[in-house]
Amino acid sequence: MSDQRPLLYLSRLLPDPVMAKIRERYRLVEEPGDLSPSPSSLQAGLREAVAAIVTLSERIDGDTLVGASRLRILANYAVGYNNVDLTAAHGRGVIVTNTPDVLTDATADLTWALLLATARRVVEGDALVRAGGWTGWTATQLLGVEVAGRTLGIIGMGRIGQAVAQRAAGFRMRVLYQARRPIPPPLSGTWELRTLSEVLRQADFISIHVPLTDTTRHLIGRAELALMRQTAVLINTARGPIVDEAALVEALQKRTLAGAGLDVYEEEPRIHPRLLVLPQVVLLPHLGSATWSARIQMGMICLQNIEAVLGGRPAPNAVNDSR
Ligand code: GLV
Ligand code: GLV
């Protein structure tokens, strides 16, 4: 009997439990590798498949979808879907889905890891110890800034922004946030809605949690950075292009901004060379959702959406073209 399993295109290897489920239910157009495929191999793969799982590193636009006439669903293995041209996909009748919720805690935790690491110079301390340069405790070594009791500014109060704000309660922080509408705080806290410039002016730590769209590209540029306190720290675990990286480097070099914790960059995996030499910056390789649990659940959600669409049902996590 011929193999009836639907043909799936998968752009990269996913964690083992996800791979096992995929292999059980689908035939793969080709074996994926760890790295992003070339644009031509991506396009060739999408032409064969009825369903695809792609990641944030694959740019999917009208050209990529030329000839993808069998394709019914593109499951983006991420919550952000700025890598997909929704108009082009919808124009071809391809449903696009994302993986919300399951990576909210992982990303909020990583945001705090970056915030604390930047405030308390964790990476510099580790480097000093490993280099054999630690000669013993001193009262003035690697002094950082206090986090508890300070003001946290959150730009974008979606699921991840709210999860970051909830964690601030343990640090007794005042939370100011910028959002399009007020968000009810948990019973134990006060979250204060402010304009973007108020948040930038008043917060000690500023964390970005808006999606990348045409309106949020370079949302934080030279003028916005200039509003921030000289002692402030900027954290970005959302998308690199939301911050004008050249302007950020300039502010850090001139010390009009005290520090930055970055998980995302304008042109990943390229890092602005001057960021690499600034000690007041902590740089991570886009690890926001990188926990076993989140990455496995992200795969399962992609599969649930594919099953729904191939079974003629609505995709639970379809994203609408609302931009
Ligand atoms: C990761 O960056 C995501 O959007 O899931
Ligand atoms: C993602 O889950 C967000 O809405 O921030």
Short mmCIF file of C-alpha atoms and ligand atoms in Angstrom, two decimals:
data_model
loop_
_atom_site.label_atom_id
_atom_site.label_comp_id
_atom_site.label_asym_id
_atom_site.label_seq_id
_atom_site.Cartn_x
_atom_site.Cartn_y
_atom_site.Cartn_z
CA MET A 1 0.00 0.00 0.00
CA SER A 2 1.33 3.43 -0.81
CA ASP A 3 2.25 5.81 1.97
CA GLN A 4 -0.79 8.01 2.61
CA ARG A 5 0.87 10.34 5.11
CA PRO A 6 0.70 14.00 4.02
CA LEU A 7 3.86 15.64 2.75
CA LEU A 8 5.30 18.14 5.23
CA TYR A 9 8.10 20.62 4.74
CA LEU A 10 10.16 21.23 7.88
CA SER A 11 12.84 23.91 7.65
CA ARG A 12 14.98 22.91 10.66
CA LEU A 13 15.44 20.03 13.06
CA LEU A 14 13.20 20.38 16.13
CA PRO A 15 13.63 18.69 19.55
CA ASP A 16 13.41 14.86 19.48
CA PRO A 17 9.88 14.40 20.88
CA VAL A 18 8.57 16.75 18.18
CA MET A 19 10.59 14.99 15.47
CA ALA A 20 9.16 11.64 16.61
CA LYS A 21 5.58 12.89 16.26
CA ILE A 22 6.30 14.48 12.90
CA ARG A 23 7.83 11.28 11.51
CA GLU A 24 4.92 9.22 12.79
CA ARG A 25 2.30 11.32 11.00
CA TYR A 26 3.98 12.91 7.99
CA ARG A 27 6.38 12.26 5.19
CA LEU A 28 9.09 14.91 5.00
CA VAL A 29 9.88 16.61 1.71
CA GLU A 30 13.51 16.42 2.80
CA GLU A 31 15.53 15.84 5.93
CA PRO A 32 16.02 19.14 7.74
CA GLY A 33 19.35 20.29 9.18
CA ASP A 34 20.11 22.40 12.23
CA LEU A 35 20.55 25.58 10.22
CA SER A 36 18.21 27.64 8.08
CA PRO A 37 17.86 26.38 4.49
CA SER A 38 18.89 28.50 1.51
CA PRO A 39 16.06 30.55 -0.03
CA SER A 40 16.01 28.28 -3.08
CA SER A 41 15.81 25.10 -1.06
CA LEU A 42 13.07 26.66 1.11
CA GLN A 43 11.11 27.58 -1.99
CA ALA A 44 11.58 24.13 -3.52
CA GLY A 45 10.40 22.52 -0.28
CA LEU A 46 7.29 24.66 -0.04
CA ARG A 47 6.37 23.74 -3.62
CA GLU A 48 6.09 20.07 -2.71
CA ALA A 49 4.35 20.22 0.64
CA VAL A 50 0.73 20.51 1.79
CA ALA A 51 1.87 21.81 5.18
CA ALA A 52 5.04 23.44 6.44
CA ILE A 53 6.73 24.24 9.72
CA VAL A 54 9.16 27.15 9.47
CA THR A 55 11.11 29.20 12.00
CA LEU A 56 11.71 32.90 12.55
CA SER A 57 14.95 32.81 10.51
CA GLU A 58 13.11 31.89 7.31
CA ARG A 59 11.82 34.87 5.39
CA ILE A 60 8.59 33.88 3.63
CA ASP A 61 7.33 36.38 1.07
CA GLY A 62 5.50 36.32 -2.24
CA ASP A 63 8.56 35.05 -4.11
CA THR A 64 9.14 32.23 -1.64
CA LEU A 65 5.58 31.06 -2.18
CA VAL A 66 5.68 31.03 -5.99
CA GLY A 67 4.61 27.57 -7.12
CA ALA A 68 3.51 26.50 -3.63
CA SER A 69 0.13 25.50 -5.01
CA ARG A 70 -0.47 22.52 -2.71
CA LEU A 71 0.48 24.37 0.45
CA ARG A 72 -2.42 24.93 2.87
CA ILE A 73 -0.75 25.90 6.11
CA LEU A 74 2.46 27.53 7.21
CA ALA A 75 2.97 26.87 10.91
CA ASN A 76 5.51 29.41 12.20
CA TYR A 77 7.52 27.89 15.06
CA ALA A 78 7.47 31.18 17.05
CA VAL A 79 5.02 33.59 18.58
CA GLY A 80 6.29 36.48 16.44
CA TYR A 81 5.53 36.14 12.74
CA ASN A 82 7.23 39.19 11.25
CA ASN A 83 9.22 36.77 9.06
CA VAL A 84 6.06 35.90 7.10
CA ASP A 85 4.37 38.21 4.59
CA LEU A 86 0.79 37.55 5.67
CA THR A 87 -0.75 39.30 2.69
CA ALA A 88 1.20 37.11 0.29
CA ALA A 89 0.32 33.95 2.22
CA HIS A 90 -3.36 34.78 2.56
CA GLY A 91 -3.47 35.79 -1.11
CA ARG A 92 -2.48 32.23 -1.94
CA GLY A 93 -4.97 30.76 0.49
CA VAL A 94 -2.24 29.65 2.89
CA ILE A 95 -3.17 29.81 6.57
CA VAL A 96 -0.44 31.10 8.87
CA THR A 97 -0.28 30.07 12.52
CA ASN A 98 2.00 30.90 15.45
CA THR A 99 2.77 29.39 18.87
CA PRO A 100 1.51 31.76 21.59
CA ASP A 101 1.22 31.05 25.33
CA VAL A 102 3.61 28.10 25.60
CA LEU A 103 6.68 30.32 25.43
CA THR A 104 5.38 33.19 27.55
CA ASP A 105 6.95 32.02 30.83
CA ALA A 106 10.20 30.96 29.18
CA THR A 107 10.58 34.36 27.52
CA ALA A 108 9.58 36.30 30.66
CA ASP A 109 12.12 34.29 32.69
CA LEU A 110 14.85 35.03 30.18
CA THR A 111 13.95 38.71 30.26
CA TRP A 112 14.56 38.69 34.00
CA ALA A 113 17.75 36.70 33.58
CA LEU A 114 19.04 39.44 31.27
CA LEU A 115 17.81 42.24 33.51
CA LEU A 116 19.48 40.79 36.59
CA ALA A 117 22.63 39.82 34.72
CA THR A 118 23.00 43.33 33.36
CA ALA A 119 22.21 45.06 36.66
CA ARG A 120 24.53 42.84 38.71
CA ARG A 121 27.34 42.35 36.18
CA VAL A 122 26.95 38.58 36.26
CA VAL A 123 28.76 37.98 32.98
CA GLU A 124 31.70 40.21 33.88
CA GLY A 125 32.00 38.40 37.19
CA ASP A 126 31.98 34.98 35.56
CA ALA A 127 34.61 36.10 33.04
CA LEU A 128 36.83 37.45 35.82
CA VAL A 129 36.68 34.17 37.76
CA ARG A 130 37.33 32.02 34.69
CA ALA A 131 40.26 34.19 33.62
CA GLY A 132 41.91 33.52 36.99
CA GLY A 133 41.75 37.22 37.76
CA TRP A 134 39.90 37.00 41.08
CA THR A 135 42.19 37.74 43.98
CA GLY A 136 39.50 37.77 46.68
CA TRP A 137 36.56 39.77 47.95
CA THR A 138 36.82 43.51 47.93
CA ALA A 139 34.30 46.13 48.96
CA THR A 140 34.37 47.85 45.59
CA GLN A 141 34.59 45.06 43.04
CA LEU A 142 32.05 44.91 40.19
CA LEU A 143 29.45 47.04 41.89
CA GLY A 144 26.14 47.02 40.12
CA VAL A 145 22.76 48.61 40.59
CA GLU A 146 19.92 47.67 42.90
CA VAL A 147 16.86 46.12 41.25
CA ALA A 148 14.38 45.76 44.13
CA GLY A 149 12.15 48.74 44.70
CA ARG A 150 13.04 50.45 41.42
CA THR A 151 10.75 51.27 38.48
CA LEU A 152 10.23 48.80 35.66
CA GLY A 153 8.99 50.15 32.33
CA ILE A 154 7.33 47.74 29.94
CA ILE A 155 6.75 48.62 26.31
CA GLY A 156 4.00 46.40 24.96
CA MET A 157 1.75 44.65 27.47
CA GLY A 158 0.77 41.44 25.66
CA ARG A 159 1.13 38.03 27.23
CA ILE A 160 4.90 38.27 27.60
CA GLY A 161 4.89 41.87 28.85
CA GLN A 162 2.34 40.94 31.50
CA ALA A 163 4.33 37.88 32.56
CA VAL A 164 7.39 40.10 32.99
CA ALA A 165 5.31 42.58 35.01
CA GLN A 166 3.98 39.82 37.28
CA ARG A 167 7.52 38.75 38.14
CA ALA A 168 8.32 42.33 39.20
CA ALA A 169 6.04 41.97 42.23
CA GLY A 170 8.68 39.81 43.92
CA PHE A 171 11.10 42.70 43.54
CA ARG A 172 8.59 45.20 44.91
CA MET A 173 8.95 47.24 41.74
CA ARG A 174 6.68 49.93 40.46
CA VAL A 175 5.48 48.92 36.99
CA LEU A 176 4.81 51.53 34.29
CA TYR A 177 3.69 50.28 30.92
CA GLN A 178 2.89 51.52 27.47
CA ALA A 179 0.08 49.76 25.63
CA ARG A 180 -2.85 50.59 23.40
CA ARG A 181 -5.33 49.89 26.18
CA PRO A 182 -5.24 49.47 29.97
CA ILE A 183 -4.45 45.99 31.27
CA PRO A 184 -5.97 44.93 34.61
CA PRO A 185 -3.14 44.18 37.04
CA PRO A 186 -3.15 41.08 39.28
CA LEU A 187 -4.84 41.53 42.66
CA SER A 188 -1.57 42.17 44.44
CA GLY A 189 -0.11 44.83 42.17
CA THR A 190 -0.50 48.20 40.51
CA TRP A 191 0.48 48.60 36.92
CA GLU A 192 0.33 52.15 35.62
CA LEU A 193 -0.50 52.91 31.99
CA ARG A 194 1.73 55.67 30.56
CA THR A 195 2.70 57.09 27.20
CA LEU A 196 5.86 55.76 25.60
CA SER A 197 7.82 58.89 26.46
CA GLU A 198 6.66 58.81 30.09
CA VAL A 199 7.79 55.21 30.42
CA LEU A 200 11.14 56.06 28.84
CA ARG A 201 11.67 59.09 31.08
CA GLN A 202 10.65 57.49 34.36
CA ALA A 203 11.77 53.86 34.36
CA ASP A 204 15.05 52.48 35.69
CA PHE A 205 14.72 49.29 33.63
CA ILE A 206 12.91 49.28 30.31
CA SER A 207 11.88 46.04 28.66
CA ILE A 208 10.46 45.72 25.14
CA HIS A 209 7.57 43.35 24.42
CA VAL A 210 5.85 44.61 21.28
CA PRO A 211 5.76 42.53 18.08
CA LEU A 212 7.84 43.72 15.13
CA THR A 213 5.61 45.48 12.60
CA ASP A 214 6.01 48.44 10.25
CA THR A 215 4.98 50.73 13.13
CA THR A 216 7.33 49.28 15.73
CA ARG A 217 10.45 49.13 13.53
CA HIS A 218 12.95 51.50 15.20
CA LEU A 219 10.31 52.40 17.79
CA ILE A 220 13.31 53.01 20.04
CA GLY A 221 15.60 55.32 18.08
CA ARG A 222 17.94 58.17 18.91
CA ALA A 223 15.16 60.48 20.18
CA GLU A 224 13.63 57.81 22.41
CA LEU A 225 17.01 56.74 23.80
CA ALA A 226 17.67 60.38 24.66
CA LEU A 227 14.59 60.42 26.90
CA MET A 228 15.89 57.57 29.02
CA ARG A 229 17.70 58.18 32.27
CA GLN A 230 21.44 58.07 32.21
CA THR A 231 21.27 55.30 34.79
CA ALA A 232 18.65 53.28 32.89
CA VAL A 233 19.06 49.80 31.45
CA LEU A 234 17.33 48.64 28.26
CA ILE A 235 16.30 45.00 27.82
CA ASN A 236 15.19 43.55 24.49
CA THR A 237 13.93 39.99 24.17
CA ALA A 238 11.33 40.86 21.49
CA ARG A 239 12.80 41.59 18.04
CA GLY A 240 16.05 43.34 17.17
CA PRO A 241 14.78 45.86 14.60
CA ILE A 242 12.46 47.46 17.20
CA VAL A 243 15.62 49.19 18.45
CA ASP A 244 17.86 51.30 16.22
CA GLU A 245 21.03 49.40 17.04
CA ALA A 246 23.43 52.08 15.81
CA ALA A 247 21.69 54.68 18.00
CA LEU A 248 21.80 52.26 20.95
CA VAL A 249 25.54 51.74 20.52
CA GLU A 250 26.04 55.48 20.41
CA ALA A 251 24.02 56.04 23.61
CA LEU A 252 25.97 53.30 25.41
CA GLN A 253 29.31 54.65 24.23
CA LYS A 254 28.43 58.18 25.30
CA ARG A 255 27.08 56.77 28.54
CA THR A 256 23.73 58.50 28.20
CA LEU A 257 22.35 55.02 28.89
CA ALA A 258 23.89 52.77 31.56
CA GLY A 259 23.50 49.33 30.06
CA ALA A 260 21.61 46.93 27.83
CA GLY A 261 20.63 43.29 27.89
CA LEU A 262 19.95 41.97 24.41
CA ASP A 263 18.65 38.65 23.18
CA VAL A 264 17.75 39.86 19.69
CA TYR A 265 19.52 41.93 17.04
CA GLU A 266 18.77 43.87 13.89
CA GLU A 267 20.51 41.43 11.56
CA GLU A 268 20.76 38.10 13.33
CA PRO A 269 23.15 36.41 13.67
CA ARG A 270 25.31 39.46 12.91
CA ILE A 271 26.10 41.51 16.00
CA HIS A 272 27.06 45.18 15.78
CA PRO A 273 30.86 45.00 16.29
CA ARG A 274 30.86 47.81 18.85
CA LEU A 275 28.34 45.99 21.04
CA LEU A 276 30.86 43.18 21.41
CA VAL A 277 33.37 45.40 23.19
CA LEU A 278 31.03 47.19 25.60
CA PRO A 279 31.23 45.59 29.07
CA GLN A 280 27.94 47.13 30.22
CA VAL A 281 26.05 45.04 27.69
CA VAL A 282 24.94 41.42 28.05
CA LEU A 283 24.46 39.60 24.76
CA LEU A 284 22.52 36.37 24.33
CA PRO A 285 21.95 34.36 21.13
CA HIS A 286 18.12 34.67 20.83
CA LEU A 287 17.34 32.26 23.67
CA GLY A 288 13.92 33.67 24.70
CA SER A 289 11.91 30.49 24.21
CA ALA A 290 14.86 28.12 24.59
CA THR A 291 13.62 25.74 27.28
CA TRP A 292 12.91 22.06 26.60
CA SER A 293 9.32 22.48 27.65
CA ALA A 294 8.60 25.56 25.53
CA ARG A 295 10.36 24.27 22.43
CA ILE A 296 8.57 20.90 22.62
CA GLN A 297 5.19 22.51 23.17
CA MET A 298 5.82 24.95 20.31
CA GLY A 299 6.26 21.93 18.03
CA MET A 300 3.12 20.27 19.32
CA ILE A 301 1.13 23.45 18.66
CA CYS A 302 2.43 23.58 15.08
CA LEU A 303 1.26 19.98 14.65
CA GLN A 304 -2.18 20.67 16.16
CA ASN A 305 -2.69 23.53 13.75
CA ILE A 306 -1.57 21.46 10.77
CA GLU A 307 -3.88 18.61 11.75
CA ALA A 308 -6.79 20.99 12.08
CA VAL A 309 -6.25 22.57 8.68
CA LEU A 310 -5.63 19.29 6.86
CA GLY A 311 -8.73 17.91 8.60
CA GLY A 312 -10.84 20.81 7.31
CA ARG A 313 -11.17 22.51 10.70
CA PRO A 314 -10.22 26.07 11.70
CA ALA A 315 -6.62 26.46 12.89
CA PRO A 316 -6.62 27.27 16.62
CA ASN A 317 -3.69 29.68 16.26
CA ALA A 318 -4.32 31.32 12.90
CA VAL A 319 -2.90 34.83 12.77
CA ASN A 320 -4.92 37.50 11.07
CA ASP A 321 -3.65 40.05 8.69
CA SER A 322 -4.46 42.98 10.94
CA ARG A 323 -1.42 45.14 10.19
C1 GLV B 1 10.77 33.85 19.31
O1 GLV B 1 11.48 34.79 19.13
C2 GLV B 1 9.37 33.79 19.02
O2 GLV B 1 8.79 34.75 18.48
O3 GLV B 1 8.79 32.75 19.33
C1 GLV B 2 3.17 37.01 23.18
O1 GLV B 2 2.75 35.98 23.66
C2 GLV B 2 2.70 38.36 23.43
O2 GLV B 2 1.55 38.63 23.10
O3 GLV B 2 3.47 39.16 24.00
#
